[in-house]
JSON list of C-alpha atoms in Angstrom, two decimals:
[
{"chain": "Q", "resi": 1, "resn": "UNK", "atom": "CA", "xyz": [-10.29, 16.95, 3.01]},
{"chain": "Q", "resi": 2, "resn": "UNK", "atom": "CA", "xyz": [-6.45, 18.09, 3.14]},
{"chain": "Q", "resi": 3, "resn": "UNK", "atom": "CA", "xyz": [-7.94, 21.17, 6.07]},
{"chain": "Q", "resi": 4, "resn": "UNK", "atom": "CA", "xyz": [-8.83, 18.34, 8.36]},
{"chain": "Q", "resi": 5, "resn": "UNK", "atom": "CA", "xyz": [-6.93, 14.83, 7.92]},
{"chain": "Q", "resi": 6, "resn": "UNK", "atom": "CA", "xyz": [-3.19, 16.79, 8.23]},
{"chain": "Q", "resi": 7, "resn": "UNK", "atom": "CA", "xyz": [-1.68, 14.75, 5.33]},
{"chain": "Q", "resi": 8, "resn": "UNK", "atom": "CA", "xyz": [0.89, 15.57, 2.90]},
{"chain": "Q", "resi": 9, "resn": "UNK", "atom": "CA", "xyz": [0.16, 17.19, -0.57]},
{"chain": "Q", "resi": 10, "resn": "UNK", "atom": "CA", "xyz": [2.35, 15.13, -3.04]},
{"chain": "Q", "resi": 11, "resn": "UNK", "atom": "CA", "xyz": [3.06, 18.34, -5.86]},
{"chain": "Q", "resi": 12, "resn": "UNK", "atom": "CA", "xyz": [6.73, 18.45, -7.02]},
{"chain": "Q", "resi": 13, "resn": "UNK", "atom": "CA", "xyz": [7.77, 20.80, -4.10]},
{"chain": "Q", "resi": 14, "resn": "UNK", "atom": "CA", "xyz": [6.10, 19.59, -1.51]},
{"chain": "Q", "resi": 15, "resn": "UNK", "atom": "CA", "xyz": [9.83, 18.72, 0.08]},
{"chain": "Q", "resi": 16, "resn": "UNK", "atom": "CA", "xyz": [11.18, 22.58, -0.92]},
{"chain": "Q", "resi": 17, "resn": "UNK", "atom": "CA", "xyz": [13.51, 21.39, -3.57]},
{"chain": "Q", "resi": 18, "resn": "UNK", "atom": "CA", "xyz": [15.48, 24.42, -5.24]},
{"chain": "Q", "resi": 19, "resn": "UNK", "atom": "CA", "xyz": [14.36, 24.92, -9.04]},
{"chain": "Q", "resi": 20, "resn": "UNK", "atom": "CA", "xyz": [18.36, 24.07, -9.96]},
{"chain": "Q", "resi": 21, "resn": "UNK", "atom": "CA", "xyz": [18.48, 20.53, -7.85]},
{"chain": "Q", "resi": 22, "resn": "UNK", "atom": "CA", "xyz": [14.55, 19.78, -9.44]},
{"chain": "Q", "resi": 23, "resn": "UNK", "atom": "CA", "xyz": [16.40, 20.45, -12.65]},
{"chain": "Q", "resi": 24, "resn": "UNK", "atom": "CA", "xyz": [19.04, 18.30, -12.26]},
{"chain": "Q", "resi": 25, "resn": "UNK", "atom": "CA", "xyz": [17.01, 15.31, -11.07]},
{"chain": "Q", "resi": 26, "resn": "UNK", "atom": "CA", "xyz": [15.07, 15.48, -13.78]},
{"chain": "Q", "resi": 27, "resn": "UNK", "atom": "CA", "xyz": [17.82, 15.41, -15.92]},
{"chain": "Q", "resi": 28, "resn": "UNK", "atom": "CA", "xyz": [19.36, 12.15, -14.48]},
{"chain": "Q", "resi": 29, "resn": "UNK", "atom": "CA", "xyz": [20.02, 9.25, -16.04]},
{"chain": "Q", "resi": 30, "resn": "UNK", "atom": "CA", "xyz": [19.51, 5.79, -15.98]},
{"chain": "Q", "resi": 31, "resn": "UNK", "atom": "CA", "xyz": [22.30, 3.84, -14.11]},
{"chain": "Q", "resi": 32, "resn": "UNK", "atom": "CA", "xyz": [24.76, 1.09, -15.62]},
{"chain": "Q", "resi": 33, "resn": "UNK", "atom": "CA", "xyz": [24.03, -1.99, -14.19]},
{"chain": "Q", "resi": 34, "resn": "UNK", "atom": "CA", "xyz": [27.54, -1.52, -12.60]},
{"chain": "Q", "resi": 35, "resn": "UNK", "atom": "CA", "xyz": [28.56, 1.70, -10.85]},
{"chain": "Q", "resi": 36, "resn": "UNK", "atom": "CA", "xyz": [32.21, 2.01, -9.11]},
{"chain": "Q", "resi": 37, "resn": "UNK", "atom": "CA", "xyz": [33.45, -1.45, -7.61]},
{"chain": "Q", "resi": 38, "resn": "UNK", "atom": "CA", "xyz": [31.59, -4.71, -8.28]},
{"chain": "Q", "resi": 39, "resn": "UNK", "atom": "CA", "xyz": [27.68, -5.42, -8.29]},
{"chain": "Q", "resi": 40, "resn": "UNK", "atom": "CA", "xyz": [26.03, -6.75, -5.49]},
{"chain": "Q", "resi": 41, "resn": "UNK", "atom": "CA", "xyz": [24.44, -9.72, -4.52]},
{"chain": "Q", "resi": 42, "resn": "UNK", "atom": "CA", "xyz": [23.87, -9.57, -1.22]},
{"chain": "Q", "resi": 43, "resn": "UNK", "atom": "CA", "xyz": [20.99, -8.01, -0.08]},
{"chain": "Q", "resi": 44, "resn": "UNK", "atom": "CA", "xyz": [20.35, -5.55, 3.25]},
{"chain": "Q", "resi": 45, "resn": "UNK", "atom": "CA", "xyz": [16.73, -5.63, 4.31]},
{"chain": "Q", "resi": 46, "resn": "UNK", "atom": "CA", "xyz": [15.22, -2.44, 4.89]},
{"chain": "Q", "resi": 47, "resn": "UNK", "atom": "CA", "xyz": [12.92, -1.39, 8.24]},
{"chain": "Q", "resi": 48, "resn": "UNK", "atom": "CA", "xyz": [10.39, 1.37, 8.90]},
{"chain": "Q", "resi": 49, "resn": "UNK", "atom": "CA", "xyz": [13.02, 4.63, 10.10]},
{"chain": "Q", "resi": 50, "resn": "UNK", "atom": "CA", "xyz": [10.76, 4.80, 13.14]},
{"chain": "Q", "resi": 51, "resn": "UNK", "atom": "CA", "xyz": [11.21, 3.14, 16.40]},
{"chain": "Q", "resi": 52, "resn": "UNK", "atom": "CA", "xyz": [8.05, 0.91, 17.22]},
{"chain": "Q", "resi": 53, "resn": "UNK", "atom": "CA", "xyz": [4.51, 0.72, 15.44]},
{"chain": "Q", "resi": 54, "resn": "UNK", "atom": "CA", "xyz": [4.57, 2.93, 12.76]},
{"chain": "Q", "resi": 55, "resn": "UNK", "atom": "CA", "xyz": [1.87, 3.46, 9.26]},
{"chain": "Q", "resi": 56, "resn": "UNK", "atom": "CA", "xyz": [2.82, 3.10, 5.75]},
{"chain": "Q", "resi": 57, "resn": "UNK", "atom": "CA", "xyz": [0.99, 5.58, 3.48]},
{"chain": "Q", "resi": 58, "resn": "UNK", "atom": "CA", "xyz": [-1.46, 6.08, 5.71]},
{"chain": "Q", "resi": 59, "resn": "UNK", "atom": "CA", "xyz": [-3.58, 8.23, 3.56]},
{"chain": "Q", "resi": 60, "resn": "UNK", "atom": "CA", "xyz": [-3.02, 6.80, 0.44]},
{"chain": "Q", "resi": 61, "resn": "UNK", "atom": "CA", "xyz": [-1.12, 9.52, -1.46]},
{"chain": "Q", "resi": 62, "resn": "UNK", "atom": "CA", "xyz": [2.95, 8.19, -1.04]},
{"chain": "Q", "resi": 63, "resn": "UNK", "atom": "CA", "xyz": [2.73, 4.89, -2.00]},
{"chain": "Q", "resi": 64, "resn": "UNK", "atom": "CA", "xyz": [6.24, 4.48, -3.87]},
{"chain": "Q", "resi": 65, "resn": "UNK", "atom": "CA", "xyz": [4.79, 4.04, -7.02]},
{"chain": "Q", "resi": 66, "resn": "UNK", "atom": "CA", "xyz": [3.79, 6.88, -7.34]},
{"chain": "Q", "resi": 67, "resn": "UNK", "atom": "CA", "xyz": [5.58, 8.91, -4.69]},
{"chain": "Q", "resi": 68, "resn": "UNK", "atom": "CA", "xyz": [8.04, 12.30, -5.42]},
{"chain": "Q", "resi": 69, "resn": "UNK", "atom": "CA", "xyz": [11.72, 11.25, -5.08]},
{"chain": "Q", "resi": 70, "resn": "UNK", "atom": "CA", "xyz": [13.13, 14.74, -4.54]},
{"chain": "Q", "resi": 71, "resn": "UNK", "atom": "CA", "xyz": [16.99, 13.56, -3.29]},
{"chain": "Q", "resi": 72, "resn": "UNK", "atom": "CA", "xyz": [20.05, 12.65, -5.32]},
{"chain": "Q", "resi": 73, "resn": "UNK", "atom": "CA", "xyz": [23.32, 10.23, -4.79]},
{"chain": "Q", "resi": 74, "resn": "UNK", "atom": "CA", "xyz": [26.19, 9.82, -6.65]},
{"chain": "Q", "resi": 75, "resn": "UNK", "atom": "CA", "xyz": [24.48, 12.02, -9.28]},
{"chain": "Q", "resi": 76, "resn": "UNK", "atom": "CA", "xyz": [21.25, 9.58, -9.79]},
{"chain": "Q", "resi": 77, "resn": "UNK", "atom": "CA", "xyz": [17.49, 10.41, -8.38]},
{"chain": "Q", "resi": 78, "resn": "UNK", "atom": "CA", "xyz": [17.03, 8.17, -5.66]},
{"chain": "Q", "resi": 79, "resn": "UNK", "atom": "CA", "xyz": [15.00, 4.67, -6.44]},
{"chain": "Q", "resi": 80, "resn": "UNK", "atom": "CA", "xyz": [11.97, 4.69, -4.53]},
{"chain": "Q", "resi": 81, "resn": "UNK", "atom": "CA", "xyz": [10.47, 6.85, -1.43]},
{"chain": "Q", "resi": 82, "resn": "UNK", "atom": "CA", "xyz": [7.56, 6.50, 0.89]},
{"chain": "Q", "resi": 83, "resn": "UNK", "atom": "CA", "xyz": [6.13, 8.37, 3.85]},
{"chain": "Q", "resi": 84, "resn": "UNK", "atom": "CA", "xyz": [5.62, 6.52, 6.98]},
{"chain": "Q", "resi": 85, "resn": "UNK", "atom": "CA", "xyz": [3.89, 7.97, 9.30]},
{"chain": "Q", "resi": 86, "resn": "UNK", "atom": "CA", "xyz": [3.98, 8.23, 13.54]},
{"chain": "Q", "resi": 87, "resn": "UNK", "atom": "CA", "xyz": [3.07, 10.90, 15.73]},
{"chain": "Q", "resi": 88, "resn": "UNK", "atom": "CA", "xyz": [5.21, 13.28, 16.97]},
{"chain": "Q", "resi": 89, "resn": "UNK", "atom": "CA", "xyz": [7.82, 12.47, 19.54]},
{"chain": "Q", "resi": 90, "resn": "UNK", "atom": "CA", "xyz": [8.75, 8.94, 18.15]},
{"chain": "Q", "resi": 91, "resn": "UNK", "atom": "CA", "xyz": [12.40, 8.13, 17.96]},
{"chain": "Q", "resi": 92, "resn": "UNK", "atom": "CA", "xyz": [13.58, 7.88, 14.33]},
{"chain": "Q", "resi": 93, "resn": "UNK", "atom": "CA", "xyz": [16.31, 5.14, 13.64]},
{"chain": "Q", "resi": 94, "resn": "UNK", "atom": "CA", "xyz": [18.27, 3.93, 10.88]},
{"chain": "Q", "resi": 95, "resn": "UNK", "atom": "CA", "xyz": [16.10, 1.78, 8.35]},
{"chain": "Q", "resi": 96, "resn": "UNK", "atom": "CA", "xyz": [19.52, -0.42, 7.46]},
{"chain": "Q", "resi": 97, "resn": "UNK", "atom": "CA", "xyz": [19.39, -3.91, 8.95]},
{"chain": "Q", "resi": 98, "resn": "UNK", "atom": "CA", "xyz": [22.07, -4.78, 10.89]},
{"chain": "Q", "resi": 99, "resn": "UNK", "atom": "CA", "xyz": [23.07, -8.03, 8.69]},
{"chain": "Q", "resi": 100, "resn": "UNK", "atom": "CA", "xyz": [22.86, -8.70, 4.84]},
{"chain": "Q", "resi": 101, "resn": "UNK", "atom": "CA", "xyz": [21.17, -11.68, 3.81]},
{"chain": "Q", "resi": 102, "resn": "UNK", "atom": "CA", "xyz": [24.21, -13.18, 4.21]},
{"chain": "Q", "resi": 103, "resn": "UNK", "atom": "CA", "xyz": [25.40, -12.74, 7.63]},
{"chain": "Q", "resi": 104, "resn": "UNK", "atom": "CA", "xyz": [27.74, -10.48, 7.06]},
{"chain": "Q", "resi": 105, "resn": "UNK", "atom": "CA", "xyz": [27.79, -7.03, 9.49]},
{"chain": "Q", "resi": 106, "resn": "UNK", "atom": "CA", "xyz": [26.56, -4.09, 7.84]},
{"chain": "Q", "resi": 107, "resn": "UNK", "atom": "CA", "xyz": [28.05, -0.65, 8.90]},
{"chain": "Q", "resi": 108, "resn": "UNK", "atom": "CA", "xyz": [25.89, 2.49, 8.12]},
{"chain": "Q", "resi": 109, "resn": "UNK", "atom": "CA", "xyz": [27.03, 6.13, 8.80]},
{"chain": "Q", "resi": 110, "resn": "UNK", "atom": "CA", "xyz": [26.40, 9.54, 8.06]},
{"chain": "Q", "resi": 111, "resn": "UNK", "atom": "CA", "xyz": [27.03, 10.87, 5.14]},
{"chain": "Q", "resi": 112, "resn": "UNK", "atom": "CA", "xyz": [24.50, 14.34, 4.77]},
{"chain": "Q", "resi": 113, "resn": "UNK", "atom": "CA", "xyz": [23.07, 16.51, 7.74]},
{"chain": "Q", "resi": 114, "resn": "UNK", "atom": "CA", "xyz": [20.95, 19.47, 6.43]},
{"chain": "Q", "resi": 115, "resn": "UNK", "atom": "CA", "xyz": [17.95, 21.18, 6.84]},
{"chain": "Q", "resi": 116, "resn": "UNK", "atom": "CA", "xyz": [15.34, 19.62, 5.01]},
{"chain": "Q", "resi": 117, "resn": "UNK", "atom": "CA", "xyz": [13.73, 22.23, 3.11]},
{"chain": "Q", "resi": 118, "resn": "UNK", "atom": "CA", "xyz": [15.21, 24.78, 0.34]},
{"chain": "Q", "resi": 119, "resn": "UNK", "atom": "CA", "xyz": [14.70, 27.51, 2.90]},
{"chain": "Q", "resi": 120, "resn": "UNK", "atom": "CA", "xyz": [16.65, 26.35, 5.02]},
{"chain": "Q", "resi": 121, "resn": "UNK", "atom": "CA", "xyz": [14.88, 26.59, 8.20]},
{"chain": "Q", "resi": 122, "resn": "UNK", "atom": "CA", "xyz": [14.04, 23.49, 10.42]},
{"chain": "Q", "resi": 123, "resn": "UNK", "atom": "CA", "xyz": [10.76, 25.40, 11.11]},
{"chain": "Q", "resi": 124, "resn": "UNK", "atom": "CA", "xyz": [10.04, 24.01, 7.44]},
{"chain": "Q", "resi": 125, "resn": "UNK", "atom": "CA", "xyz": [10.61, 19.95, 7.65]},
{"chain": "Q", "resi": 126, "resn": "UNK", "atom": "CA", "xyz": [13.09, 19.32, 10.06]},
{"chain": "Q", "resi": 127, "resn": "UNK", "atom": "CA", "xyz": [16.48, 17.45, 9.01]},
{"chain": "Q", "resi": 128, "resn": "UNK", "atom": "CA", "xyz": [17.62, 15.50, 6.16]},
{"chain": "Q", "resi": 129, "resn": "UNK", "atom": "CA", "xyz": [19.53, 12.91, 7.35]},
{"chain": "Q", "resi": 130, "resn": "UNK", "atom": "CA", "xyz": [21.32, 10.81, 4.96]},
{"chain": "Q", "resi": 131, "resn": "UNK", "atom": "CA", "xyz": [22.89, 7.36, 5.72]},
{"chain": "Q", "resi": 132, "resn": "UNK", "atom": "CA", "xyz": [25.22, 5.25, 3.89]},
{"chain": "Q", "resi": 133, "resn": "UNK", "atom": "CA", "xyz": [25.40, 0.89, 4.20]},
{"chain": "Q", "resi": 134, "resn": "UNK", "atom": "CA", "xyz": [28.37, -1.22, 3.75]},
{"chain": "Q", "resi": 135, "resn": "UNK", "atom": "CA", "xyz": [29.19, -4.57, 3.69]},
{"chain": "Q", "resi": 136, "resn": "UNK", "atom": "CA", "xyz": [31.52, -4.46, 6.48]},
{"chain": "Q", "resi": 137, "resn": "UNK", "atom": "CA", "xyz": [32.93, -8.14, 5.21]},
{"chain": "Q", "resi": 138, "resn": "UNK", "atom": "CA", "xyz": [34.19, -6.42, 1.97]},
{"chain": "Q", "resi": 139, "resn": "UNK", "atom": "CA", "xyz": [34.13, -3.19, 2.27]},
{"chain": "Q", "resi": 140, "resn": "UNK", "atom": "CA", "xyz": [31.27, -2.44, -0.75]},
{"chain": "Q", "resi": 141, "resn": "UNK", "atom": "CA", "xyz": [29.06, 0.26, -0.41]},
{"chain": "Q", "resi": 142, "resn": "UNK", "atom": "CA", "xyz": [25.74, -1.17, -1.15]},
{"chain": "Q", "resi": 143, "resn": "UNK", "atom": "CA", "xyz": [23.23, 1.92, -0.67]},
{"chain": "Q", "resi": 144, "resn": "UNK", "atom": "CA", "xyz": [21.94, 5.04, 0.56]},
{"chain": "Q", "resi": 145, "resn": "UNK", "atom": "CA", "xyz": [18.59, 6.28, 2.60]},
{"chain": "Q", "resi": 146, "resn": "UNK", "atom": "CA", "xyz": [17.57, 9.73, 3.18]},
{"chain": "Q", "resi": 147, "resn": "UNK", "atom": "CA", "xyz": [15.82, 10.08, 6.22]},
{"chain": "Q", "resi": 148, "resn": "UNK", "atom": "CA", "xyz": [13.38, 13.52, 5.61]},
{"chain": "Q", "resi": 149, "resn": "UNK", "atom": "CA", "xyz": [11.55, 15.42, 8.36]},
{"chain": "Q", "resi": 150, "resn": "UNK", "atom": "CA", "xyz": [13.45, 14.61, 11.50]},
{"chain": "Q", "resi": 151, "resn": "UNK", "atom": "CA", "xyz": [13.30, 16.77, 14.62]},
{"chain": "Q", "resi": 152, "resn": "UNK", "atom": "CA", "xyz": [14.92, 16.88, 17.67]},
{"chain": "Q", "resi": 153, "resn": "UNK", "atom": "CA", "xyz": [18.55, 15.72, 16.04]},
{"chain": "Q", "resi": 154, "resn": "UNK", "atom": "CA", "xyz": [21.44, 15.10, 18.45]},
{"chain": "Q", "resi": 155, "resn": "UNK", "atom": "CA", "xyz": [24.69, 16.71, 18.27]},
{"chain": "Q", "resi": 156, "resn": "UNK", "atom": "CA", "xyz": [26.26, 13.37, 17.73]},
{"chain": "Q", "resi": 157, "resn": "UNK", "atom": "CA", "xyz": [24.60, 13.13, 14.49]},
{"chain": "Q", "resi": 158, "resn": "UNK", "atom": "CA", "xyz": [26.65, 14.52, 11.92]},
{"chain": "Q", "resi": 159, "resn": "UNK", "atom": "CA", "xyz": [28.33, 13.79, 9.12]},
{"chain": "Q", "resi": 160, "resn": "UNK", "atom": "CA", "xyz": [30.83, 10.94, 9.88]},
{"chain": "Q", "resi": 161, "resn": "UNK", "atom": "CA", "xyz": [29.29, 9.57, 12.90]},
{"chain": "Q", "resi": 162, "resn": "UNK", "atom": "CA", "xyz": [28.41, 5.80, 12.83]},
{"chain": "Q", "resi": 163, "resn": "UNK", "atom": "CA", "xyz": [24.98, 4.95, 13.52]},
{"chain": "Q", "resi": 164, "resn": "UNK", "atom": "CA", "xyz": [23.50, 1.55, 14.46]},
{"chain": "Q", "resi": 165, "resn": "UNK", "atom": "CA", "xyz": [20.13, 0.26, 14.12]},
{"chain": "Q", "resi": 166, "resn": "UNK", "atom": "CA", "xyz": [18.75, 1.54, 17.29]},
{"chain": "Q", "resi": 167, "resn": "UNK", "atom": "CA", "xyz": [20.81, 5.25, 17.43]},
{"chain": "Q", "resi": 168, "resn": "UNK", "atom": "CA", "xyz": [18.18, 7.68, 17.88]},
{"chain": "Q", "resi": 169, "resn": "UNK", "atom": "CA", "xyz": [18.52, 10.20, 14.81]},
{"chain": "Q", "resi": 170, "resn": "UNK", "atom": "CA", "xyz": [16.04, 12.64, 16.19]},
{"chain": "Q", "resi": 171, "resn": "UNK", "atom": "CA", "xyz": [12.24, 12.34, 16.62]},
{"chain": "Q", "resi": 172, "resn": "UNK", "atom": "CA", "xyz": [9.14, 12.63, 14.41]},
{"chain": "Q", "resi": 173, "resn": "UNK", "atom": "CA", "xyz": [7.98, 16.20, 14.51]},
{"chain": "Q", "resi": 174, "resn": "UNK", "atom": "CA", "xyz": [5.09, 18.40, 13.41]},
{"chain": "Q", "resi": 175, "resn": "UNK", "atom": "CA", "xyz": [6.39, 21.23, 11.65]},
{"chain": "Q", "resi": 176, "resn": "UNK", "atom": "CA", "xyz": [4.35, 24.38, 10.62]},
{"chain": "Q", "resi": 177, "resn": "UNK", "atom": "CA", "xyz": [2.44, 24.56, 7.18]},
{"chain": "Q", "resi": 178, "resn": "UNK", "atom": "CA", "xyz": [4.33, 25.71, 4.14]},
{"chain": "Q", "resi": 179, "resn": "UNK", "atom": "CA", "xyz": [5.39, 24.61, 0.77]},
{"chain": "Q", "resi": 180, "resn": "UNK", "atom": "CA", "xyz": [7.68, 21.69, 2.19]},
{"chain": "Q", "resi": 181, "resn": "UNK", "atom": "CA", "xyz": [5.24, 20.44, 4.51]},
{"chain": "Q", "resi": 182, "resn": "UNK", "atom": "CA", "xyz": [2.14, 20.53, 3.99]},
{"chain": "Q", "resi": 183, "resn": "UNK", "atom": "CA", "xyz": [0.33, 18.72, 6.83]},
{"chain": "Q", "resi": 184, "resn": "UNK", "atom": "CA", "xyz": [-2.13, 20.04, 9.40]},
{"chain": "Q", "resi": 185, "resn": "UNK", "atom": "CA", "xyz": [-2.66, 17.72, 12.19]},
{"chain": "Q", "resi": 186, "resn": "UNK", "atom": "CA", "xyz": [-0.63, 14.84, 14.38]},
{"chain": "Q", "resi": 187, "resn": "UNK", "atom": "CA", "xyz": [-2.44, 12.51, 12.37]},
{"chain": "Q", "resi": 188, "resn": "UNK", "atom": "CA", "xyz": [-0.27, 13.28, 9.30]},
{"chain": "Q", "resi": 189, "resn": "UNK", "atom": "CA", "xyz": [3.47, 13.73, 10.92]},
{"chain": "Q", "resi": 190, "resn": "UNK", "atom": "CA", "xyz": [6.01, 11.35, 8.78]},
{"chain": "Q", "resi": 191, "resn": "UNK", "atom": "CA", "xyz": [8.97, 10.60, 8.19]},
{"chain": "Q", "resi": 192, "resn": "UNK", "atom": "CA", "xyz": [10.06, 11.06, 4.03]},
{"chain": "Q", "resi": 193, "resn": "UNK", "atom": "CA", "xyz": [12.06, 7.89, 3.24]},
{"chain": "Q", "resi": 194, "resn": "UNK", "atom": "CA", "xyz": [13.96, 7.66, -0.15]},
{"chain": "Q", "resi": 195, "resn": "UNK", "atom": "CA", "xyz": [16.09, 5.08, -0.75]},
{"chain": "Q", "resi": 196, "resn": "UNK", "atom": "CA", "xyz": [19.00, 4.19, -3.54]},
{"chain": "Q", "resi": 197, "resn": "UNK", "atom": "CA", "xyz": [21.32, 1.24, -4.37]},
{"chain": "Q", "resi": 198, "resn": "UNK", "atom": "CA", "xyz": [25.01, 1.96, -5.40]},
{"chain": "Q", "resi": 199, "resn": "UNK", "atom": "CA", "xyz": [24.71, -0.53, -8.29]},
{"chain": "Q", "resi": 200, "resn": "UNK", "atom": "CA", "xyz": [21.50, -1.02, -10.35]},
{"chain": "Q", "resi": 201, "resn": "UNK", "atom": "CA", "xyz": [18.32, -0.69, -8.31]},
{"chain": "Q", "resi": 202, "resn": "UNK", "atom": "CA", "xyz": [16.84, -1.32, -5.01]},
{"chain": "Q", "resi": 203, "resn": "UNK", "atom": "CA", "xyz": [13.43, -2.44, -4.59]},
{"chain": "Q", "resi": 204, "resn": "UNK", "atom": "CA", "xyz": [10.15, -1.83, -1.78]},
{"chain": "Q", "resi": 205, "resn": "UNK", "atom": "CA", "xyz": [7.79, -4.22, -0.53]},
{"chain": "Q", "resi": 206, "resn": "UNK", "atom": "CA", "xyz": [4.29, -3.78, -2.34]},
{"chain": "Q", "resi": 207, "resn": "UNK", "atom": "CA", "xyz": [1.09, -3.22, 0.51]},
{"chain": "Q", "resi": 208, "resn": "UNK", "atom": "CA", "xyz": [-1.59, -1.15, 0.62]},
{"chain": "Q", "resi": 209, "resn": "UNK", "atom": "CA", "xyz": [-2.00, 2.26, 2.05]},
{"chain": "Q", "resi": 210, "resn": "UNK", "atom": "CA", "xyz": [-2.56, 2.83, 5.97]},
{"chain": "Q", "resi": 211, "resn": "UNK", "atom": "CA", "xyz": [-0.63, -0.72, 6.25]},
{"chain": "Q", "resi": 212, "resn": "UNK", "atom": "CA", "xyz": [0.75, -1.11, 10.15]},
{"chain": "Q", "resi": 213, "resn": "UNK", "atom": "CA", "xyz": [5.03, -2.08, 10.31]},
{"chain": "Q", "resi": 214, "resn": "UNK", "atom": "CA", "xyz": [6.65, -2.67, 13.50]},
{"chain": "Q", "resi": 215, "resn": "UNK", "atom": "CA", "xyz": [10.32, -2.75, 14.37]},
{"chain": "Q", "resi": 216, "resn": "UNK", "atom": "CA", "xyz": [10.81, -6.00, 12.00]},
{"chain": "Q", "resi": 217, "resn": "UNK", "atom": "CA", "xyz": [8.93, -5.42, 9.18]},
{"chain": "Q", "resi": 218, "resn": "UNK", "atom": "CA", "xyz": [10.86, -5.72, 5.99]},
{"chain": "Q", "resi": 219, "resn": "UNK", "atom": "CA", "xyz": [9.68, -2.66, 3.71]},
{"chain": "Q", "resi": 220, "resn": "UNK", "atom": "CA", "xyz": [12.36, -3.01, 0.88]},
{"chain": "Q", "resi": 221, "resn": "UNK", "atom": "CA", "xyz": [15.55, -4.54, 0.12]},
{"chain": "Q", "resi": 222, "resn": "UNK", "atom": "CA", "xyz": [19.14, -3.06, -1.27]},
{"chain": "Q", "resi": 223, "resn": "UNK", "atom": "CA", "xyz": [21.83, -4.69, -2.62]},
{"chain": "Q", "resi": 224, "resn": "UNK", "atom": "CA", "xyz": [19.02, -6.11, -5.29]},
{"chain": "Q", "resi": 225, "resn": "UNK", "atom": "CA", "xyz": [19.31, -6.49, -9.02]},
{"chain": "Q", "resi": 226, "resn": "UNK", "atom": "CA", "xyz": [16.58, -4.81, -9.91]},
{"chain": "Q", "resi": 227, "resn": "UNK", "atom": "CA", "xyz": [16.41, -3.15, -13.53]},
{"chain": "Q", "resi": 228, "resn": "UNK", "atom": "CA", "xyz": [14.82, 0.37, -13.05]},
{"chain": "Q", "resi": 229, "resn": "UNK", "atom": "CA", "xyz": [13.79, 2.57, -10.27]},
{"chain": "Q", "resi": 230, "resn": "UNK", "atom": "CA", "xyz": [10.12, 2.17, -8.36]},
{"chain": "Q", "resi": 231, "resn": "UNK", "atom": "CA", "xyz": [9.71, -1.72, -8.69]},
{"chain": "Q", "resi": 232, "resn": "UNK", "atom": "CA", "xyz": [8.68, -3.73, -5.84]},
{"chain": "Q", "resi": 233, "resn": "UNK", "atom": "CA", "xyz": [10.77, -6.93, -5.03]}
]
């Protein structure tokens, strides 16, 4: 079946993680409920990081409860990842809303720009883009979202740069076969999203595999009180 869908195998390396940074993942622990600065309670939606229709999970082997969370911040695993999928050639975007359930303005930038892949060859899987949120009313960082498997990435987008919901971070790409991508067709191009809160734990939005988002739909919320990592809200 994996010869002739093009879908991602979901082993341990299947993103090209170095044996040291798979070490030190799996060596990290739990979170206080409070991390630097205060906890949060206002939430920032999250949105598909691709730019029109998109598929979650679309063959039913990266739902986030189950998914590999390969990517670290501020020394913890992230909380939760998910692959959603979109040909190549579709523009990748922030997944940050633009407002916390408040109203207040959220600012994201740039906080990581690197090859994907331990080998460090775009060839691979493309850039890892990581992206930081703030509550731009107070100034708390609320959370973090790497952004896996993007091609085409402008100069603009480095680290430091300020990126709003629309910004084009690259495209989706297909990338050849290897150990950190492991998909054979179109069909099974994605985009690698893990996500992390700053204080205690973010959360997705449970649905099923080969689910259809657009631009607005919510897949998972920061800024949440969750009490562990891979919960649904």
């Amino acid at each position: 079946m994996h010869a002739t869908i093009g879908l991602l195998l979901v082993p341990a390396l299947a993103l090209g993680l170095s044996p040291a940074a798979q070490a030190q993942d799996a060596q990290a622990t739990p979170r206080p409920a409070e991390a630097a600065g205060t906890l949060s309670t206002d939430t920032i939606s999250v949105y598909p990081p691709v730019q029109g229709p998109s598929t979650w999970d679309r063959f039913g082997l990266s739902h986030p409860s189950g998914h590999h969370r390969v990517f670290s911040n501020w020394g913890y695993l992230n909380d939760w990842s998910v692959d959603i999928y979109q040909n190549p050639g579709a523009a990748v975007v922030s997944p940050f809303g633009s407002r916390t359930a408040a109203g207040h303005p959220v600012t994201v930038r740039v906080v990581t720009v690197v090859p994907g892949c331990a080998t460090g060859n775009l060839e691979d899987g493309g850039w890892r883009i990581g992206l930081e949120a703030t509550n731009a009313a107070t100034g708390a960082v609320i959370a973090r979202a790497d952004v896996m498997h993007v091609d085409n990435k402008p100069a603009a987008i480095a680290v430091g740069a300020t990126v709003g919901p629309w910004t084009h971070l690259g495209t989706t790409g297909r990338f050849r076969y290897s150990s950190c991508y492991q998909v054979n067709g179109d069909s099974g191009a994605h985009i690698h999203l893990e996500v992390i809160n700053r204080t205690r734990y973010s959360c997705y939005i449970a649905r099923g595999s080969n689910a259809q988002l657009g631009d607005e739909t919510v897949i998972g919320r920061v800024g949440t009180q969750n009490t562990g990592p891979v919960q649904a809200c």
